[in-house]
Amino acid sequence: MTNEIPAHGERQVPLPAPRQLPSGASPASGATAGAEEAGVSTATLSSAAAPPAGVSPQTPAEDGPGRRPEERPERAAAGGGKPKARDAFFDNAKYLAIVLVAMGHAWEPLRDGSRAAAALYIIVYAFHMPAFIIISGYFSRSFDMRKDRLQRLITGVAVPYVLFEVAYTFFKRWADDDPDYPISLLSPWYLTWFLIALFVWRLTTPLWKIVRWPLPLALTIAILASFSPEIGDDLNLQRVLQFLPFFVLGLTVRPEHFALVRRRSMRIAALPVAAAALVFAYWAAPRMNAAWFYHRDSAQELGVPWWCGPVMTLAMFGCSLVLVACFFAWVPGRKLWFTALGAGTLYGYLLHGFLAKGSRFWGWYDHHWIHTPWGQVLITLIAGTIVTLLCTPPVQRIFRFAMEPKMTWAFKPDPVGGARERR
């Protein structure tokens, strides 16, 4: 007996003859026994039978940048049809990191008149983007060149990059009264550099998974970039290369490494380390060029000898790792009121940029009271509140067309991939 009508792309193959079941055995028990003889667990059979209830293969909440493809819940838990719950730790970490990003942008105009604001700015910039990038690398470990993953990379990263680069350009033309500011997809403006960097990093993931020493190699590339001004500004390649070690580190870490930094002893140790970092930042604020934390320029472009590039790259990589570990140590692991907002952090990241830049264009920081201690506290709270609201589900629904477009019309149908997703 053979398949009468094969699916598109499949071959006709003979079907095995039905097995004779022992008397009293049900067909279900026979199937289970056959699976056990083949080395397949019954949990696998049950999980492959149908997608879990309430989870559709192409829902934007799973596949979009708010919830990256590698963060999707497992299709079925062992022995049941319910999806595996998201790890609250990572959602909490992403939300807290995006709040620090917004606060850091709010502190930037305050640095000249406040040494405390400058110190906090240095501390936050030393670890907030490295923490984001490490998490991005961690959830990119399973990325390969499979068609469905490439499609999600395009719709979830490349398309938002193009749309927001254009939107930011028109916003600058209007808000900064600069009608001739050019649209250039080769020169990421403000926050869009992270999208183009993530696109490049994801595409190179299969390469990092096959080399023997990925992290030393990534550090070598970052060091070479740090004293190579000829790289130029196209696609913000300096940032792509200098932040690369953090992404590669994320690819290499395992769950037990996160469990290690979340131990009680690490939380206790993080307190004096963070206190020492604050003291050092307060001392270094008037003496250090904060542009080192942006990783967008070579040493020569910062006006120092070339050998400062390798020294600062290694020193800042080590300092950032220490502060990221302290940050992860104090991230709650349980579900809290803001945990669900962790799935929408890319919305908050890109959308708050309009207000962050608009506040400079429109002279909001020209008011004297903002530069008082109470004004700085209020600005900090406002920044945290705004980015929190921008991560909420209603905002995600409004801007999903730009952040998580399906664009099924743009890709060829893939019957084999569709069958895989249905499983």
Short mmCIF file of C-alpha atoms in Angstrom, two decimals:
data_model
loop_
_atom_site.label_atom_id
_atom_site.label_comp_id
_atom_site.label_asym_id
_atom_site.label_seq_id
_atom_site.Cartn_x
_atom_site.Cartn_y
_atom_site.Cartn_z
CA MET A 1 0.00 0.00 0.00
CA THR A 2 1.38 3.43 -0.94
CA ASN A 3 0.53 7.05 -0.50
CA GLU A 4 -2.12 7.77 -3.11
CA ILE A 5 -1.64 11.55 -3.36
CA PRO A 6 1.71 12.78 -2.04
CA ALA A 7 2.06 16.31 -0.70
CA HIS A 8 3.96 18.81 -2.77
CA GLY A 9 7.69 18.08 -2.64
CA GLU A 10 7.30 14.63 -1.07
CA ARG A 11 8.07 11.23 -2.56
CA GLN A 12 5.79 8.26 -2.79
CA VAL A 13 7.05 5.68 -0.35
CA PRO A 14 5.57 2.32 0.59
CA LEU A 15 3.79 2.26 3.89
CA PRO A 16 4.64 -0.55 6.32
CA ALA A 17 2.11 -3.27 6.85
CA PRO A 18 -0.02 -2.79 9.98
CA ARG A 19 1.31 -4.58 13.04
CA GLN A 20 -0.64 -7.36 14.62
CA LEU A 21 -1.55 -6.28 18.12
CA PRO A 22 -1.70 -8.79 20.95
CA SER A 23 -5.16 -9.76 22.08
CA GLY A 24 -6.55 -7.21 24.50
CA ALA A 25 -4.12 -4.46 23.45
CA SER A 26 -5.55 -1.18 22.21
CA PRO A 27 -4.22 0.64 19.15
CA ALA A 28 -3.02 3.48 21.38
CA SER A 29 -0.94 1.15 23.53
CA GLY A 30 0.48 -0.43 20.36
CA ALA A 31 1.56 2.95 19.07
CA THR A 32 3.15 3.73 22.42
CA ALA A 33 5.00 0.47 22.47
CA GLY A 34 6.23 1.00 18.92
CA ALA A 35 7.49 4.43 19.81
CA GLU A 36 9.31 3.08 22.84
CA GLU A 37 10.94 0.38 20.70
CA ALA A 38 12.16 3.11 18.31
CA GLY A 39 13.61 5.14 21.17
CA VAL A 40 10.98 7.90 20.99
CA SER A 41 9.25 8.97 24.18
CA THR A 42 5.49 9.17 24.39
CA ALA A 43 5.89 12.80 25.46
CA THR A 44 7.48 13.49 22.08
CA LEU A 45 4.61 11.78 20.32
CA SER A 46 2.06 13.81 22.21
CA SER A 47 3.90 17.05 21.59
CA ALA A 48 4.19 16.36 17.86
CA ALA A 49 0.57 15.45 17.46
CA ALA A 50 -0.78 19.00 17.51
CA PRO A 51 0.31 22.50 18.43
CA PRO A 52 -0.51 23.52 21.97
CA ALA A 53 -3.81 25.19 22.61
CA GLY A 54 -3.77 28.94 22.17
CA VAL A 55 -0.48 29.05 20.24
CA SER A 56 -0.59 29.74 16.53
CA PRO A 57 2.49 29.15 14.41
CA GLN A 58 2.68 32.70 13.05
CA THR A 59 1.48 34.90 15.89
CA PRO A 60 3.43 38.17 16.00
CA ALA A 61 3.79 37.89 19.75
CA GLU A 62 5.99 34.84 19.16
CA ASP A 63 7.89 35.81 16.10
CA GLY A 64 8.37 39.55 16.38
CA PRO A 65 11.22 41.47 17.94
CA GLY A 66 9.34 41.88 21.20
CA ARG A 67 9.45 38.14 21.54
CA ARG A 68 12.27 36.91 19.36
CA PRO A 69 11.99 33.62 17.52
CA GLU A 70 14.46 31.88 19.77
CA GLU A 71 12.46 32.99 22.83
CA ARG A 72 9.27 31.30 21.67
CA PRO A 73 7.68 28.89 24.11
CA GLU A 74 8.22 25.25 23.38
CA ARG A 75 5.44 23.78 21.32
CA ALA A 76 4.40 21.41 24.06
CA ALA A 77 5.61 20.45 27.47
CA ALA A 78 6.41 16.83 28.13
CA GLY A 79 3.26 14.82 28.55
CA GLY A 80 0.93 17.77 27.95
CA GLY A 81 -0.30 20.23 25.38
CA LYS A 82 0.50 23.50 27.15
CA PRO A 83 3.42 25.69 26.04
CA LYS A 84 6.40 26.06 28.29
CA ALA A 85 6.19 29.28 30.27
CA ARG A 86 8.58 32.13 29.46
CA ASP A 87 11.41 32.63 31.89
CA ALA A 88 10.42 35.66 33.97
CA PHE A 89 14.08 36.42 34.68
CA PHE A 90 14.87 37.40 31.09
CA ASP A 91 11.70 39.45 30.66
CA ASN A 92 12.48 41.27 33.91
CA ALA A 93 16.07 41.86 32.80
CA LYS A 94 14.99 43.29 29.45
CA TYR A 95 12.42 45.60 31.02
CA LEU A 96 14.81 46.91 33.67
CA ALA A 97 17.52 47.39 31.04
CA ILE A 98 15.25 49.40 28.75
CA VAL A 99 14.22 51.59 31.68
CA LEU A 100 17.91 52.28 32.34
CA VAL A 101 18.38 53.08 28.65
CA ALA A 102 15.65 55.72 28.80
CA MET A 103 17.00 57.14 32.05
CA GLY A 104 20.49 57.33 30.59
CA HIS A 105 19.18 59.32 27.63
CA ALA A 106 17.37 61.63 30.05
CA TRP A 107 20.59 62.21 32.02
CA GLU A 108 22.72 63.04 28.99
CA PRO A 109 21.90 66.79 28.87
CA LEU A 110 22.34 67.03 32.65
CA ARG A 111 25.97 65.87 32.79
CA ASP A 112 27.63 69.26 32.37
CA GLY A 113 25.98 70.74 35.44
CA SER A 114 25.81 67.67 37.66
CA ARG A 115 28.73 65.42 38.52
CA ALA A 116 26.33 62.91 40.08
CA ALA A 117 24.32 62.70 36.85
CA ALA A 118 27.54 62.25 34.90
CA ALA A 119 28.63 59.42 37.21
CA LEU A 120 25.29 57.63 36.93
CA TYR A 121 25.44 58.09 33.16
CA ILE A 122 28.84 56.40 33.00
CA ILE A 123 27.71 53.50 35.17
CA VAL A 124 24.56 52.84 33.15
CA TYR A 125 26.32 53.14 29.80
CA ALA A 126 28.96 50.70 30.96
CA PHE A 127 26.49 47.80 31.18
CA HIS A 128 22.98 48.50 29.87
CA MET A 129 23.66 47.79 26.17
CA PRO A 130 26.10 44.95 26.93
CA ALA A 131 23.36 43.31 29.01
CA PHE A 132 20.86 43.68 26.17
CA ILE A 133 23.34 42.30 23.65
CA ILE A 134 24.29 39.31 25.81
CA ILE A 135 20.62 38.40 26.14
CA SER A 136 20.18 38.82 22.38
CA GLY A 137 23.09 36.48 21.77
CA TYR A 138 21.78 33.96 24.27
CA PHE A 139 18.45 33.75 22.45
CA SER A 140 20.19 33.55 19.07
CA ARG A 141 21.94 30.26 19.83
CA SER A 142 19.54 28.22 17.71
CA PHE A 143 19.60 30.61 14.76
CA ASP A 144 20.52 29.05 11.44
CA MET A 145 19.83 29.70 7.78
CA ARG A 146 16.47 27.96 7.84
CA LYS A 147 13.94 29.78 5.67
CA ASP A 148 11.44 30.62 8.41
CA ARG A 149 14.15 32.05 10.65
CA LEU A 150 15.57 34.16 7.85
CA GLN A 151 12.07 35.48 7.17
CA ARG A 152 11.65 36.47 10.81
CA LEU A 153 15.06 38.14 10.75
CA ILE A 154 13.93 40.23 7.79
CA THR A 155 10.47 41.11 9.12
CA GLY A 156 11.51 41.52 12.75
CA VAL A 157 14.82 43.36 12.32
CA ALA A 158 15.56 44.54 8.78
CA VAL A 159 12.12 45.96 7.99
CA PRO A 160 11.82 47.88 11.30
CA TYR A 161 15.31 49.25 10.64
CA VAL A 162 14.27 50.67 7.27
CA LEU A 163 10.95 52.04 8.57
CA PHE A 164 12.38 53.69 11.68
CA GLU A 165 15.42 55.05 9.88
CA VAL A 166 13.10 56.82 7.47
CA ALA A 167 10.74 57.89 10.28
CA TYR A 168 13.61 59.28 12.37
CA THR A 169 14.89 61.22 9.37
CA PHE A 170 11.55 62.89 8.71
CA PHE A 171 11.19 63.58 12.43
CA LYS A 172 14.59 65.32 12.51
CA ARG A 173 13.70 67.35 9.43
CA TRP A 174 10.55 68.58 11.14
CA ALA A 175 11.55 68.86 14.82
CA ASP A 176 15.08 70.19 14.25
CA ASP A 177 14.03 72.47 11.39
CA ASP A 178 16.49 70.73 9.07
CA PRO A 179 14.52 70.03 5.85
CA ASP A 180 17.60 68.99 3.90
CA TYR A 181 18.72 66.24 6.28
CA PRO A 182 19.28 63.24 3.96
CA ILE A 183 17.71 59.80 4.17
CA SER A 184 20.51 57.24 4.22
CA LEU A 185 20.10 53.58 5.11
CA LEU A 186 23.89 53.34 5.34
CA SER A 187 24.09 55.82 8.22
CA PRO A 188 21.93 54.63 11.14
CA TRP A 189 20.60 57.62 13.06
CA TYR A 190 20.44 57.55 16.84
CA LEU A 191 18.94 54.24 18.04
CA THR A 192 18.63 52.31 14.79
CA TRP A 193 22.27 51.20 14.93
CA PHE A 194 21.21 48.35 17.24
CA LEU A 195 18.90 46.89 14.58
CA ILE A 196 21.53 46.81 11.86
CA ALA A 197 24.04 45.41 14.34
CA LEU A 198 21.61 42.68 15.44
CA PHE A 199 20.95 41.83 11.78
CA VAL A 200 24.67 41.36 11.11
CA TRP A 201 25.29 39.46 14.34
CA ARG A 202 22.40 37.07 13.71
CA LEU A 203 23.57 36.36 10.17
CA THR A 204 27.04 35.46 11.45
CA THR A 205 25.74 33.22 14.24
CA PRO A 206 26.35 29.94 12.35
CA LEU A 207 29.99 30.94 11.90
CA TRP A 208 30.51 31.62 15.60
CA LYS A 209 29.00 28.25 16.44
CA ILE A 210 31.63 26.32 14.45
CA VAL A 211 34.86 28.12 15.40
CA ARG A 212 36.88 26.69 18.27
CA TRP A 213 37.50 29.91 20.22
CA PRO A 214 34.66 32.28 19.35
CA LEU A 215 35.06 34.79 22.19
CA PRO A 216 38.84 35.37 21.77
CA LEU A 217 38.27 35.76 18.04
CA ALA A 218 35.47 38.30 18.59
CA LEU A 219 37.65 40.23 21.05
CA THR A 220 40.47 40.28 18.51
CA ILE A 221 38.13 41.75 15.91
CA ALA A 222 36.92 44.39 18.39
CA ILE A 223 40.51 45.30 19.27
CA LEU A 224 41.48 45.67 15.61
CA ALA A 225 38.43 47.88 15.01
CA SER A 226 39.32 50.10 17.97
CA PHE A 227 42.39 51.48 16.17
CA SER A 228 41.12 51.33 12.58
CA PRO A 229 39.60 54.72 11.70
CA GLU A 230 39.43 53.73 8.04
CA ILE A 231 36.41 51.54 8.84
CA GLY A 232 34.31 54.69 8.54
CA ASP A 233 30.74 55.34 9.59
CA ASP A 234 28.80 53.19 7.10
CA LEU A 235 26.28 50.96 8.91
CA ASN A 236 27.93 52.05 12.16
CA LEU A 237 30.41 49.21 11.68
CA GLN A 238 32.56 50.41 14.57
CA ARG A 239 29.70 49.67 16.94
CA VAL A 240 28.89 46.41 15.18
CA LEU A 241 32.46 45.21 15.65
CA GLN A 242 33.25 46.69 19.06
CA PHE A 243 30.04 45.35 20.65
CA LEU A 244 30.47 41.98 18.90
CA PRO A 245 32.19 40.22 21.85
CA PHE A 246 29.10 40.69 24.02
CA PHE A 247 26.88 39.02 21.42
CA VAL A 248 29.32 36.14 20.98
CA LEU A 249 29.50 35.78 24.75
CA GLY A 250 25.72 35.44 24.78
CA LEU A 251 26.01 32.67 22.19
CA THR A 252 28.41 30.73 24.40
CA VAL A 253 26.82 31.06 27.85
CA ARG A 254 24.51 28.36 29.17
CA PRO A 255 21.59 28.43 31.64
CA GLU A 256 23.87 27.37 34.48
CA HIS A 257 25.94 30.52 34.00
CA PHE A 258 22.88 32.68 34.59
CA ALA A 259 22.00 30.51 37.58
CA LEU A 260 25.49 31.13 38.95
CA VAL A 261 25.20 34.92 38.95
CA ARG A 262 21.73 34.73 40.50
CA ARG A 263 22.92 32.96 43.64
CA ARG A 264 22.45 34.71 46.97
CA SER A 265 26.20 35.01 47.50
CA MET A 266 26.50 36.85 44.17
CA ARG A 267 23.73 39.27 45.13
CA ILE A 268 25.55 40.09 48.33
CA ALA A 269 28.88 40.49 46.55
CA ALA A 270 27.27 42.75 43.94
CA LEU A 271 26.54 45.45 46.52
CA PRO A 272 30.13 46.47 47.39
CA VAL A 273 31.15 46.06 43.74
CA ALA A 274 28.41 48.41 42.59
CA ALA A 275 29.26 50.87 45.36
CA ALA A 276 32.93 50.85 44.32
CA ALA A 277 31.91 51.36 40.69
CA LEU A 278 29.83 54.40 41.66
CA VAL A 279 32.75 55.92 43.58
CA PHE A 280 35.08 55.34 40.65
CA ALA A 281 32.55 56.77 38.19
CA TYR A 282 32.15 59.89 40.35
CA TRP A 283 35.93 60.35 40.29
CA ALA A 284 36.24 59.59 36.56
CA ALA A 285 33.26 61.68 35.38
CA PRO A 286 35.19 64.96 34.85
CA ARG A 287 38.34 63.15 33.67
CA MET A 288 37.07 60.55 31.20
CA ASN A 289 35.65 60.90 27.71
CA ALA A 290 32.21 59.27 27.84
CA ALA A 291 32.43 58.55 24.10
CA TRP A 292 34.42 55.40 24.97
CA PHE A 293 31.16 53.86 26.17
CA TYR A 294 29.46 54.42 22.81
CA HIS A 295 31.95 52.13 20.99
CA ARG A 296 31.38 54.09 17.79
CA ASP A 297 34.83 55.62 17.25
CA SER A 298 38.39 54.45 16.94
CA ALA A 299 41.08 55.62 19.36
CA GLN A 300 42.53 58.05 16.82
CA GLU A 301 39.10 59.62 16.27
CA LEU A 302 38.91 60.23 20.03
CA GLY A 303 42.22 62.09 19.92
CA VAL A 304 44.41 59.52 21.69
CA PRO A 305 47.24 57.23 20.48
CA TRP A 306 46.27 54.04 18.64
CA TRP A 307 47.43 51.76 21.47
CA CYS A 308 44.74 53.19 23.75
CA GLY A 309 42.17 51.38 21.61
CA PRO A 310 43.21 47.83 22.54
CA VAL A 311 43.80 48.81 26.18
CA MET A 312 40.40 50.46 26.56
CA THR A 313 38.62 47.69 24.64
CA LEU A 314 39.88 45.01 27.03
CA ALA A 315 39.47 47.18 30.14
CA MET A 316 35.93 48.20 29.30
CA PHE A 317 34.96 44.67 28.30
CA GLY A 318 36.06 43.44 31.72
CA CYS A 319 34.36 46.29 33.59
CA SER A 320 31.16 45.82 31.61
CA LEU A 321 31.07 42.10 32.38
CA VAL A 322 31.45 42.77 36.10
CA LEU A 323 28.62 45.32 36.09
CA VAL A 324 26.40 43.10 33.91
CA ALA A 325 26.91 40.28 36.43
CA CYS A 326 25.93 42.64 39.25
CA PHE A 327 22.86 43.70 37.28
CA PHE A 328 21.79 40.11 36.56
CA ALA A 329 22.39 39.19 40.21
CA TRP A 330 19.69 41.63 41.31
CA VAL A 331 17.17 40.99 38.54
CA PRO A 332 14.14 39.23 40.09
CA GLY A 333 13.48 35.72 38.88
CA ARG A 334 9.77 35.62 39.72
CA LYS A 335 6.86 37.06 37.79
CA LEU A 336 6.12 40.67 38.72
CA TRP A 337 3.81 43.40 37.44
CA PHE A 338 6.33 44.48 34.79
CA THR A 339 7.39 41.00 33.63
CA ALA A 340 4.96 40.99 30.68
CA LEU A 341 6.46 44.29 29.49
CA GLY A 342 9.73 42.52 28.78
CA ALA A 343 8.21 41.17 25.55
CA GLY A 344 7.76 44.73 24.25
CA THR A 345 11.11 46.29 25.04
CA LEU A 346 12.04 46.90 21.41
CA TYR A 347 8.88 49.01 21.09
CA GLY A 348 9.96 51.12 24.05
CA TYR A 349 13.52 51.31 22.76
CA LEU A 350 12.67 52.65 19.31
CA LEU A 351 9.63 54.78 20.18
CA HIS A 352 11.15 56.65 23.12
CA GLY A 353 13.85 57.93 20.78
CA PHE A 354 11.41 60.44 19.31
CA LEU A 355 10.85 62.03 22.73
CA ALA A 356 14.51 61.75 23.73
CA LYS A 357 15.62 63.66 20.64
CA GLY A 358 12.58 65.93 20.62
CA SER A 359 13.38 67.13 24.14
CA ARG A 360 16.69 68.48 22.81
CA PHE A 361 15.24 69.95 19.62
CA TRP A 362 12.47 71.75 21.50
CA GLY A 363 14.63 73.09 24.32
CA TRP A 364 12.97 71.25 27.20
CA TYR A 365 16.27 71.20 29.10
CA ASP A 366 16.63 74.96 28.93
CA HIS A 367 14.45 75.39 32.01
CA HIS A 368 16.50 76.02 35.14
CA TRP A 369 14.42 73.86 37.47
CA ILE A 370 15.28 70.71 35.47
CA HIS A 371 18.91 71.09 36.50
CA THR A 372 18.11 71.20 40.22
CA PRO A 373 18.35 67.93 42.23
CA TRP A 374 14.58 67.59 42.43
CA GLY A 375 14.23 68.38 38.74
CA GLN A 376 16.74 65.67 37.86
CA VAL A 377 14.82 63.15 39.98
CA LEU A 378 11.57 64.14 38.30
CA ILE A 379 13.08 63.83 34.80
CA THR A 380 14.37 60.38 35.73
CA LEU A 381 10.93 59.25 36.89
CA ILE A 382 9.26 60.69 33.79
CA ALA A 383 11.69 58.85 31.50
CA GLY A 384 11.05 55.55 33.29
CA THR A 385 7.28 56.05 33.16
CA ILE A 386 7.22 56.93 29.46
CA VAL A 387 9.30 53.95 28.37
CA THR A 388 7.15 51.68 30.55
CA LEU A 389 4.01 52.89 28.81
CA LEU A 390 5.63 52.37 25.41
CA CYS A 391 6.22 48.69 26.24
CA THR A 392 2.56 47.98 27.05
CA PRO A 393 0.33 45.73 24.87
CA PRO A 394 -1.90 48.59 23.58
CA VAL A 395 1.15 50.37 22.16
CA GLN A 396 2.39 47.10 20.70
CA ARG A 397 -0.92 46.57 18.92
CA ILE A 398 -0.80 50.07 17.42
CA PHE A 399 2.75 49.80 16.07
CA ARG A 400 2.86 46.10 15.27
CA PHE A 401 2.51 46.90 11.57
CA ALA A 402 6.00 48.46 11.70
CA MET A 403 7.69 46.29 14.34
CA GLU A 404 6.31 42.86 13.51
CA PRO A 405 4.92 42.87 9.96
CA LYS A 406 3.93 39.44 8.68
CA MET A 407 4.66 40.20 5.00
CA THR A 408 3.63 36.75 3.83
CA TRP A 409 3.18 38.25 0.36
CA ALA A 410 6.92 38.92 0.12
CA PHE A 411 8.11 35.33 0.50
CA LYS A 412 7.72 32.17 -1.50
CA PRO A 413 5.55 29.51 0.14
CA ASP A 414 7.44 26.76 1.89
CA PRO A 415 5.27 23.61 2.25
CA VAL A 416 7.95 21.77 4.20
CA GLY A 417 8.48 24.70 6.57
CA GLY A 418 4.74 25.14 6.97
CA ALA A 419 4.35 21.52 7.96
CA ARG A 420 7.20 21.93 10.44
CA GLU A 421 5.53 24.97 12.02
CA ARG A 422 2.18 23.13 12.26
CA ARG A 423 3.92 20.44 14.26
#
